Amino acid sequence: MTSGQGPRRALITGISGQDGSYLAEFLLERGYQVFGLLRRSSSPRTERIEHILDRLELLSGDLLDQGSLIRALDEAQPHEVYNLAAQSFVPTSWTEPVFTAEATALGVMRLLEALRHVCPDARFYQASTSEMFGSAPAPQHEGTPFHPRSPYGVAKVFAHWATVNYRESYGTYAVSGILFNHESPRRGPEFVTRKVSQAVARISLGKQKGLKLGNLQARRDWGHARDFVRAMWAMLQLDTPKDFVIATGQTHTVGELCRIAFEVAGLDWRDHVTSDSALLRPAEVDHLVGDAKHAQNQLGWKPEITFAQLVREMVENDLRLESK
Ligand code: NAP
Ligand code: F7E
């Protein structure tokens, strides 16, 4: 895709994360020049983007550091900014609530403020989340009131309203995608889907005995990250900025996830999984299922990968990795 003078430019924060890696692939396929913000670390964090590193332009920066955001935007001069960076693991938001608020809430305000001064015409995507709905009754949609249940959810509500406010205050093309859980073989190992797929692989290969989980009754609307990054891009292509719920509309318990994942390896999950009260959360989000009809009607978006296909892909990937 071009815009008169060369390719369109996109800046992705959180490019080293699950979604950042899929979105970078998606934008490269569409001819974008892709910039990625990478924070300093004592060891490389580029595992998920190793295969496309030579096609990316990585810029050093951190959501905690205002100056680094100004510099990155100035250097990239992006047409589109995707803010995917966050402290994204819900349990860590109870052990590190202030850090979570700094990165996941205030970090977004820093980025919006930098964008307003450096590249006010750039379009801005904020990674909002179903965790903002928390205990609100299912199915959740764009009009459902927020009731977050974790410091992470609270931080994301701040970021969400900051995005709305910059749109209303300054006319910024700034939108939030309210994405329900989405997973992939690139999911971090601490999240429940990957914890389960890795355990299935290790148990079936005799490398692990049993799997301890927390709440087996919690319900999530799980989709595939590859499907969900298409929606992020589509949201920045409309004439008028608007927030959307992105979800599959199907919900499963953690127990059902286990049943399907263990079946991929020919195992019965009830022989291996136990619930450990130490892994329960101080406040749980019991039931998430999204209504994404607006995304379907206005973005032409719908998921293509089923839950069963997602779980199979994750387990087969971990079987391959654990067999090496
Ligand atoms: P992820 O794998 O945890 O990736 C998070 C990314 O943020 C990583 O690249 C991380 O960099 C970066 N990051 C963290 N703190 C930073 C900071 N202070 N400055 C700059 N970068 C920082 O998350 P994900 O699953 O891809 O999710 C992407 C975004 O969508 C997140 O904002 C998440 O909260 C949100 N979200 C996710 C889901 C989901 O189900 N996956 C659903 C709704 C919303 P390092 O590699 O250096 O740690
Ligand atoms: O938990 C239950 C847990 O950590 C899912 C993030 O991407 O999606 C993600 O947040 C459910 C919860 O994801 C274990 O209690 C049971 O009910 O995989 P999770 P999450 O908290 O839903 C949202 C949309 C985001 O925005 C977040 O960034 O599974 N559960 N036993 C467990 N969860 C974990 N992690 N580990 C367990 O042992």
PDB file of C-alpha atoms in Angstrom, residues 15 28 34 38 44-58:
ATOM      1  CA  ILE A  15       6.259  -5.685  18.498  1.00  0.00           C
ATOM      2  CA  LEU A  28       4.560  -6.339   5.773  1.00  0.00           C
ATOM      3  CA  VAL A  34       7.004  -1.412   9.670  1.00  0.00           C
ATOM      4  CA  LEU A  38      11.572  -2.321  21.549  1.00  0.00           C
ATOM      5  CA  PRO A  44      17.244 -10.265  23.360  1.00  0.00           C
ATOM      6  CA  ARG A  45      13.434 -10.416  23.243  1.00  0.00           C
ATOM      7  CA  THR A  46      13.074 -10.849  19.499  1.00  0.00           C
ATOM      8  CA  GLU A  47      12.233 -14.574  19.398  1.00  0.00           C
ATOM      9  CA  ARG A  48       8.754 -14.012  17.899  1.00  0.00           C
ATOM     10  CA  ILE A  49      10.005 -11.678  15.157  1.00  0.00           C
ATOM     11  CA  GLU A  50      13.322 -13.389  14.367  1.00  0.00           C
ATOM     12  CA  HIS A  51      11.998 -14.559  10.958  1.00  0.00           C
ATOM     13  CA  ILE A  52      11.125 -10.990   9.818  1.00  0.00           C
ATOM     14  CA  LEU A  53      13.841  -8.990  11.616  1.00  0.00           C
ATOM     15  CA  ASP A  54      15.579  -7.985   8.387  1.00  0.00           C
ATOM     16  CA  ARG A  55      12.343  -6.360   7.148  1.00  0.00           C
ATOM     17  CA  LEU A  56      11.619  -4.367  10.330  1.00  0.00           C
ATOM     18  CA  GLU A  57      13.003  -1.094  11.621  1.00  0.00           C
ATOM     19  CA  LEU A  58      13.377  -1.386  15.372  1.00  0.00           C
TER      20      LEU A  58
END
